[in-house]
Coordinates of C-alpha atoms in Angstrom, one line a residue:
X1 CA -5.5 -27.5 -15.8
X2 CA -2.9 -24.9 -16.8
X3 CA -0.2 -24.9 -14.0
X4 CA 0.3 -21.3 -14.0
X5 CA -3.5 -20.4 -14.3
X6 CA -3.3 -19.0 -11.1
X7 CA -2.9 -15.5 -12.8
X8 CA -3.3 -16.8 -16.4
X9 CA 0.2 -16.4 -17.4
X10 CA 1.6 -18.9 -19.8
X11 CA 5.2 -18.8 -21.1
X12 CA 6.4 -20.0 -24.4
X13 CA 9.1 -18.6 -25.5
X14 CA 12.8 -18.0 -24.6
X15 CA 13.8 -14.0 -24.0
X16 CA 16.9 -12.1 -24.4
X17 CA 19.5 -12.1 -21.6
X18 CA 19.3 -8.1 -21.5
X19 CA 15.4 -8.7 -21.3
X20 CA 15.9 -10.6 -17.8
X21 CA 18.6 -8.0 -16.7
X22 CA 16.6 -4.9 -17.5
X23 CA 13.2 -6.4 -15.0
X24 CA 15.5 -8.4 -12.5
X25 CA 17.5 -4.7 -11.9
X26 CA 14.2 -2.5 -12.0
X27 CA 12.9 -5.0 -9.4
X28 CA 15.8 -5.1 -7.2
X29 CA 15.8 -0.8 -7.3
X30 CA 12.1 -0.2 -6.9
X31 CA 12.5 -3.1 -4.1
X32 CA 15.2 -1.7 -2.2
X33 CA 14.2 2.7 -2.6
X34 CA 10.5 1.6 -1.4
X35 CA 12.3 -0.4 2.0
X36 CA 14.7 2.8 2.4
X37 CA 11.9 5.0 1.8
X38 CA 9.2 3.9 4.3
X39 CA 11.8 2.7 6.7
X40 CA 12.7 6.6 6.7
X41 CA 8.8 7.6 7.4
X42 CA 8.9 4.9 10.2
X43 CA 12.4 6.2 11.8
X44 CA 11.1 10.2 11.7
X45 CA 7.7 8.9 13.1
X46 CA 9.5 7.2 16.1
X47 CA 11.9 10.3 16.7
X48 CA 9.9 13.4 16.4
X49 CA 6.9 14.2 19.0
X50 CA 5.1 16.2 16.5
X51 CA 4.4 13.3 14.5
X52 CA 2.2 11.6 17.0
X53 CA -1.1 12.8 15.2
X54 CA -3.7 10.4 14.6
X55 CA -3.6 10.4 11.1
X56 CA -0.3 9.8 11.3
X57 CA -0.8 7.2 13.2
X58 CA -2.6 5.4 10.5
X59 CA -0.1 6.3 8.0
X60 CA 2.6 5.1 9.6
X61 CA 0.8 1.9 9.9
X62 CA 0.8 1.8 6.2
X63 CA 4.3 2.5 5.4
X64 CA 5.2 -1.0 8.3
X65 CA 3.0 -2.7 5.8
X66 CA 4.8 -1.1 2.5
X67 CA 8.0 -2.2 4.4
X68 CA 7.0 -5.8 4.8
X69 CA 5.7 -6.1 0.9
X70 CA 9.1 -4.6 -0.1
X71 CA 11.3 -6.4 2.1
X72 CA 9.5 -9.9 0.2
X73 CA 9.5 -8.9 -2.6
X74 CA 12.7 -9.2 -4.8
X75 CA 13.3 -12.7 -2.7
X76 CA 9.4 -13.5 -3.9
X77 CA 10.8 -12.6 -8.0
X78 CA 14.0 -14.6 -7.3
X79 CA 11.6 -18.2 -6.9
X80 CA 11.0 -17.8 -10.5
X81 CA 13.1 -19.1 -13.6
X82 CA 12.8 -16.4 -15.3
X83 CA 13.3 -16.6 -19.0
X84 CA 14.6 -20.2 -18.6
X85 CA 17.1 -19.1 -16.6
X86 CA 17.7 -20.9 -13.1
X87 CA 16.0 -19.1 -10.2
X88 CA 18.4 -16.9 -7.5
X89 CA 16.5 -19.4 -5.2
X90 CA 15.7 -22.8 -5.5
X91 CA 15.2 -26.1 -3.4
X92 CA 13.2 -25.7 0.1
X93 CA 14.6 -22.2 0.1
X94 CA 12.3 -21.4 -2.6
X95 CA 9.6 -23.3 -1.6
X96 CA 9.5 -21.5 1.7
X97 CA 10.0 -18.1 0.2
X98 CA 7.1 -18.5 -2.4
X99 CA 4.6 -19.1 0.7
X100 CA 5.9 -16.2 3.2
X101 CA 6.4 -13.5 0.2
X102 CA 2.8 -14.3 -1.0
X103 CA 1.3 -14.1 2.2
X104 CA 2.9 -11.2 3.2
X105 CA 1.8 -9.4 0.0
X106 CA -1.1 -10.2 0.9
X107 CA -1.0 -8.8 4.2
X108 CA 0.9 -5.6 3.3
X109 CA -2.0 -4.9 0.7
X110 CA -5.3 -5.7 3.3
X111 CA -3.2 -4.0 5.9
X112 CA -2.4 -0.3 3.9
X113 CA -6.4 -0.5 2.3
X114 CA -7.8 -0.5 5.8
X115 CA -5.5 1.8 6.6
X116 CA -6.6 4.3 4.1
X117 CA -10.2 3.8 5.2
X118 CA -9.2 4.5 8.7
X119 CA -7.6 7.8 7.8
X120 CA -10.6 9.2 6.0
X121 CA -12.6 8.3 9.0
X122 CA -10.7 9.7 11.1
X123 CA -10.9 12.9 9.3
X124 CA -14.2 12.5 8.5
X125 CA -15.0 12.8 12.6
X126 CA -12.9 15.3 12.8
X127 CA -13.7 17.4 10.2
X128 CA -17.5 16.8 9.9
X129 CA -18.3 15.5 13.7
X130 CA -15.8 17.4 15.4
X131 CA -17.6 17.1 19.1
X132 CA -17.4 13.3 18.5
X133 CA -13.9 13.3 17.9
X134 CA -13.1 12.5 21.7
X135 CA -14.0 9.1 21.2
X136 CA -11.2 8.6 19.4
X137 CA -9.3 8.1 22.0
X138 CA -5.6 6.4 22.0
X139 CA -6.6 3.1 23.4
X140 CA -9.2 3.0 20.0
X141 CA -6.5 3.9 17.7
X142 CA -4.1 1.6 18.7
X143 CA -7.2 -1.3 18.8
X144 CA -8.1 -0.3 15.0
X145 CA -4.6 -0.9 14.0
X146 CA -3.8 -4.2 15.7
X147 CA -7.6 -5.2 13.9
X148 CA -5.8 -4.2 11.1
X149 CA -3.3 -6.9 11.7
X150 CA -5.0 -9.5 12.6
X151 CA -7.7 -9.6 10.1
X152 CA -5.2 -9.2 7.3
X153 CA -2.8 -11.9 9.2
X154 CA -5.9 -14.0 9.1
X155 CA -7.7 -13.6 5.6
X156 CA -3.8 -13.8 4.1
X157 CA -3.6 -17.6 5.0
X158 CA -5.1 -19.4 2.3
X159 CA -2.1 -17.4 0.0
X160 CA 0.6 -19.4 2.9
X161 CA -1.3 -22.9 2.2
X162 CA -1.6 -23.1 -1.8
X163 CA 1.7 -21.4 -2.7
X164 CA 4.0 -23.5 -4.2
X165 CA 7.2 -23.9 -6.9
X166 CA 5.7 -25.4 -10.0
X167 CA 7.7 -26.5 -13.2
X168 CA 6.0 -26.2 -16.7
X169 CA 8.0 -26.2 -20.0
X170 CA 11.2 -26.1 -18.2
X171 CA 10.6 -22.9 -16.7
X172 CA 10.0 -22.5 -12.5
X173 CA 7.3 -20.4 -11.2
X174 CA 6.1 -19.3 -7.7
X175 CA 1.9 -19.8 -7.9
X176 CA -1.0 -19.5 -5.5
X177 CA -4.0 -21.7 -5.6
X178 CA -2.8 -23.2 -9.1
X179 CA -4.2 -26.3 -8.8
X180 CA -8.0 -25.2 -7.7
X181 CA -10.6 -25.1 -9.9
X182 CA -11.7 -22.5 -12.6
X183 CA -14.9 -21.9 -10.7
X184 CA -13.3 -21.4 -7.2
X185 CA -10.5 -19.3 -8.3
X186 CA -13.1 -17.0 -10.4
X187 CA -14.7 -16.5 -7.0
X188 CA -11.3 -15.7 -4.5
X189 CA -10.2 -13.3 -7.2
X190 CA -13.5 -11.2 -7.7
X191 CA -14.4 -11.3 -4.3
X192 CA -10.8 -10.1 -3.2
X193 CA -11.1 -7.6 -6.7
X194 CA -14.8 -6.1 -4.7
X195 CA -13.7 -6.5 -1.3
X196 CA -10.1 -4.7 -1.3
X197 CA -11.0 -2.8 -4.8
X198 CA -13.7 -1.8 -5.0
X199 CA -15.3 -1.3 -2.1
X200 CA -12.6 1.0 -0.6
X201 CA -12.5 2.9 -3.2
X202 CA -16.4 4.0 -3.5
X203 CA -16.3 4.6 0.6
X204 CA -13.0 6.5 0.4
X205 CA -14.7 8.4 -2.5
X206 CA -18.1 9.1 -0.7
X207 CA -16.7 10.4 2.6
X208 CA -13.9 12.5 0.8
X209 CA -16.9 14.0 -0.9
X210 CA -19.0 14.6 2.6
X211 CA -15.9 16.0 3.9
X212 CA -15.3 18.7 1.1
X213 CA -18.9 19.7 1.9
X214 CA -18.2 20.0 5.6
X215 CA -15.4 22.5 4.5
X216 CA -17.0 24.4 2.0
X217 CA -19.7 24.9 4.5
X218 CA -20.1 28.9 6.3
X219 CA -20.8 28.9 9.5
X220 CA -21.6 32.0 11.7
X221 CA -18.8 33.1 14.0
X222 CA -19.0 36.0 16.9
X223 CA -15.9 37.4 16.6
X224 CA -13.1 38.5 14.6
X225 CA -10.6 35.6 16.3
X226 CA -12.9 32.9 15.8
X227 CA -13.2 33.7 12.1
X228 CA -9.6 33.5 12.0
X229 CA -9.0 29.9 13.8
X230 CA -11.8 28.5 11.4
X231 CA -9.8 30.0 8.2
X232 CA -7.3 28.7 10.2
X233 CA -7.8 25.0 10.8
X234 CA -9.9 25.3 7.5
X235 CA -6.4 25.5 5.2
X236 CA -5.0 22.8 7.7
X237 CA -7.4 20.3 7.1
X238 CA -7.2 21.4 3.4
X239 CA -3.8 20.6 4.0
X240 CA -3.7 17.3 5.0
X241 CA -6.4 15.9 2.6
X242 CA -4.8 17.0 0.0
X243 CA -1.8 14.7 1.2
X244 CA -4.5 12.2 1.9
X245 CA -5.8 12.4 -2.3
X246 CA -2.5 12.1 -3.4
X247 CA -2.0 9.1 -1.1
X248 CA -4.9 7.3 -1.9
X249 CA -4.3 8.3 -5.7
X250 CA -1.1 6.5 -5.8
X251 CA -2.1 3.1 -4.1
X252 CA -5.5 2.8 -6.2
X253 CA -3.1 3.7 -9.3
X254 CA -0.3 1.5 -8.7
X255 CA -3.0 -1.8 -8.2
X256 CA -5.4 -1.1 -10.3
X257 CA -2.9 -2.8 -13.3
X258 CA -2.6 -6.1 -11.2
X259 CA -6.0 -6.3 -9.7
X260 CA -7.6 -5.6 -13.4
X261 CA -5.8 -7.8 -15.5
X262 CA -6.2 -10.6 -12.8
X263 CA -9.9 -10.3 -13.3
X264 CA -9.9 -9.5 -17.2
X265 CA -8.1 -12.6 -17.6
X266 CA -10.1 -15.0 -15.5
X267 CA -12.9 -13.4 -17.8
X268 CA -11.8 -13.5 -21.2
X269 CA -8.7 -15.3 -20.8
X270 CA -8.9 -16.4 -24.9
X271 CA -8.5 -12.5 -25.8
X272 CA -4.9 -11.9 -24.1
X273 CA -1.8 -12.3 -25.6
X274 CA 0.8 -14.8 -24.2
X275 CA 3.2 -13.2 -21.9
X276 CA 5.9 -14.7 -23.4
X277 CA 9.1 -12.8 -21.5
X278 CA 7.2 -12.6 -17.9
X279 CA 6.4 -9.1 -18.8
X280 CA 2.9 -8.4 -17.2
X281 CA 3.6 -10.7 -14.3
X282 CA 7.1 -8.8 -13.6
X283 CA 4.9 -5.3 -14.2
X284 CA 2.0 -5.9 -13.0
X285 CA 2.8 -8.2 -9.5
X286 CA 6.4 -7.1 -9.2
X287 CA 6.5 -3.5 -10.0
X288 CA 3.2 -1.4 -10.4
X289 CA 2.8 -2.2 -6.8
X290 CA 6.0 -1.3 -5.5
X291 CA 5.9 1.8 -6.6
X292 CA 2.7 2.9 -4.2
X293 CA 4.9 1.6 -1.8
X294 CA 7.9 4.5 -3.2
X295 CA 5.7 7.1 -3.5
X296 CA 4.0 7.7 0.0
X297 CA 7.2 8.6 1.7
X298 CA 7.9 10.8 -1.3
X299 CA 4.5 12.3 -1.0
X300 CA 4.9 12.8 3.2
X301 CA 8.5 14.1 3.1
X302 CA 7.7 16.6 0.0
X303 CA 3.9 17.8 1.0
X304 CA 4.3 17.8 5.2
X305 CA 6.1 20.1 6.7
X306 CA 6.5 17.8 9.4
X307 CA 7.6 15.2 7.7
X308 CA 10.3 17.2 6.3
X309 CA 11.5 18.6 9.1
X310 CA 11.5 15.9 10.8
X311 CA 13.7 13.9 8.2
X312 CA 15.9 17.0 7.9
X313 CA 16.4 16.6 12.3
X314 CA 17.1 13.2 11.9
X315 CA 19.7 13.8 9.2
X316 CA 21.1 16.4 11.4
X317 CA 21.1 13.8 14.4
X318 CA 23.2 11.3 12.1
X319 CA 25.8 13.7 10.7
X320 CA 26.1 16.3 13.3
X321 CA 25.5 14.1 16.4
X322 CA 22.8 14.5 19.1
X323 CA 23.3 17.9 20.5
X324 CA 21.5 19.0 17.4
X325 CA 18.9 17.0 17.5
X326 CA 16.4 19.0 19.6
X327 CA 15.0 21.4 17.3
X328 CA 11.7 19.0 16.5
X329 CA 10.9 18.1 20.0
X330 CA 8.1 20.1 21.0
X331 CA 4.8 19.0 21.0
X332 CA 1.5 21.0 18.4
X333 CA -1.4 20.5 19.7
X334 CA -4.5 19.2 17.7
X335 CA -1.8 18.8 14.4
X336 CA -1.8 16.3 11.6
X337 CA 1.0 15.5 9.3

C-alpha cells in the first residue's frame, strides 16, 4: 500500500526553493492572523458584558476551537519534508507533533460544526418558539458546549493513535491511518465527509429556511408600540442571521476543498494528477481551512456592533489605560452579537 494513501497524495518530483518559500510563508501568515484574530474575539468576549448573549456564547466557543486548529497548525506543516527539504521538526518532536496537531484538527473542526448547529437552534427557539426559549437556560448552554468537547475530544482519538512520520522517496510526511486498508479508510472518510459535511449543512440549511418564514410571517398586534418592538426585534434578528449566513458561508467554503478532494480521491483516485510540489495538501489541509478560521473574527468585528465596540474598548483599555475602559460595561437585555 501507498504510504501516503492516507489522503492520496504521492510526490515525485523535486520543486523549486521559491515554490517551498511562497506555501511555508502563506502558512505561517494565515496561521499566525487566524490565532491573533480569534484570540481578539475571545479577549472582547471576556471583557465586555454586552457580549454575554447566547449566541455568542456559541460563537465564541468556535473561535477557542479556531484558536486551537491555528495554534497546531504551522508546527503540524513543519513535520513534513517538504519538497525534499528536511522538516523544521524532526525526531520524537515530530512524531509527537504529527499526533496532537491531527487530533486537534480534528477537534477544532467537530467542535466549530456543532457549534454552528447550536447557534441556528438557538435562534431557531428564539425566533420561531419564542415562549420555549426559557429553557435555554445558562446551566444548558454551558452543558451543550462542554458536549461539544467531549464528543469531539472523544471521536478525534483514532486521528492521536494512527498518526505517524512516514519516509517515502526520501521525502517525510505526517499521515493518519496510512497503513489501514482501502476498504476501512473509504468508510472513516465518507462517514466523517456525511457526518461533519453533509449533514450540518442540510440541517443548518432547513432551519435557516423555517426561521426566514417565522420572520416573514404578519402577525396581528393591538397597538401602535407593539408594532414597533416587532419591527423592532424583527431587523435585530435579521441582524444577527445575517452574521450567522456569512459565518456558516465561510466555514462550509473554506472545507469544502479538503473534505471533497479527500473523497474524490478515495473514488477515482486513477483520474487525479500527482501533486508533485505538495500543492493540494498545502492548499487544501493547510490553508483553505485556516482561512474560515481568519474570517469569523473579521466577519464579528466588521458586521456587530458589539463586537466592534467592544474591540475598540479594549484598544482603548491598552493604549489609554483603564480609566477609559468603562464605556462597554452596561448590560442589553435580550441582545445578540
Amino acid at each position: 500500500m501507498n504510504n501516503s494513501s492516507s489522503y492520496g497524495f504521492e510526490h515525485l518530483s523535486k520543486c523549486s526553493s521559491s515554490d517551498s518559500t511562497i506555501l511555508t510563508s502563506t502558512i505561517s501568515i494565515v496561521s499566525i492572523v487566524a490565532f491573533v484574530g480569534n484570540t481578539l474575539v475571545i479577549v472582547t468576549f471576556l471583557l465586555s458584558p454586552t457580549l454575554k448573549t447566547s449566541t455568542n456564547y456559541f460563537i465564541v466557543n468556535m473561535a477557542i476551537s479556531d484558536l486551537l486548529s491555528s495554534s497546531t497548525n504551522w508546527p503540524l506543516y513543519a513535520t513534513e519534508g517538504v519538497q525534499y527539504s528536511k522538516p523544521a521538526i524532526d525526531g520524537s518532536t515530530a512524531v509527537f507533533v504529527c499526533k496532537l496537531g491531527f487530533y486537534f484538527r480534528t477537534v477544532s473542526q467537530a467542535v466549530s460544526v456543532q457549534s454552528l448547529l447550536l447557534i441556528v437552534v438557538d435562534r431557531y427557539i428564539a425566533i420561531a418558539l419564542p415562549f420555549k426559549s426559557i429553557l435555554v437556560t445558562a446551566r444548558l448552554r454551558a452543558a451543550l458546549q462542554l458536549f461539544t468537547w467531549v464528543f469531539a475530544l472523544s471521536i478525534a482519538s483514532p486521528w492521536a493513535s494512527s498518526s505517524q512520520i512516514i519516509q517515502e522517496n526520501h521525502q517525510t510526511f505526517c499521515r493518519s491511518f496510512a497503513f489501514w486498508g482501502k476498504k476501512e479508510q473509504y468508510i472513516l472518510y465518507v462517514g466523517g465527509f456525511a457526518i461533519f459535511y453533509c449533514a450540518p449543512l442540510i440541517s443548518t440549511i432547513i432551519l435557516y429556511s423555517r426561521i426566514m418564514k417565522c420572520l416573514k410571517r404578519t402577525r396581528p398586534v393591538e397597538a401602535e408600540e407593539e408594532e414597533r418592538t416587532r419591527m423592532r426585534n424583527m431587523q435585530h434578528n435579521k441582524n444577527v442571521l445575517k452574521v450567522f449566513v456569512w459565518i456558516v458561508s465561510a466555514f462550509f467554503i473554506c472545507w469544502t476543498p479538503l473534505s471533497l478532494y479527500i473523497v474524490l480521491q478515495k473514488l477515482f483516485t486513477s483520474r487525479f494528477t500527482k501533486d508533485s510540489c505538495m500543492i493540494f495538501v498545502s492548499l487544501f489541509f493547510y490553508i483553505f481551512p485556516s482561512f474560515s478560521s481568519i474570517v469569523n473574527p473579521i466577519i464579528l468585528f466588521a458586521s456587530s456592533s458589539r463586537f466592534s465596540s467592544a474591540l475598540r474598548n479594549l484598544f482603548t483599555c491598552l493604549t489609554c489605560g483603564p480609566c477609559l475602559c468603562c464605556r462597554d460595561r452596561r448590560v442589553v437585555p435580550n441582545s445578540n452579537l
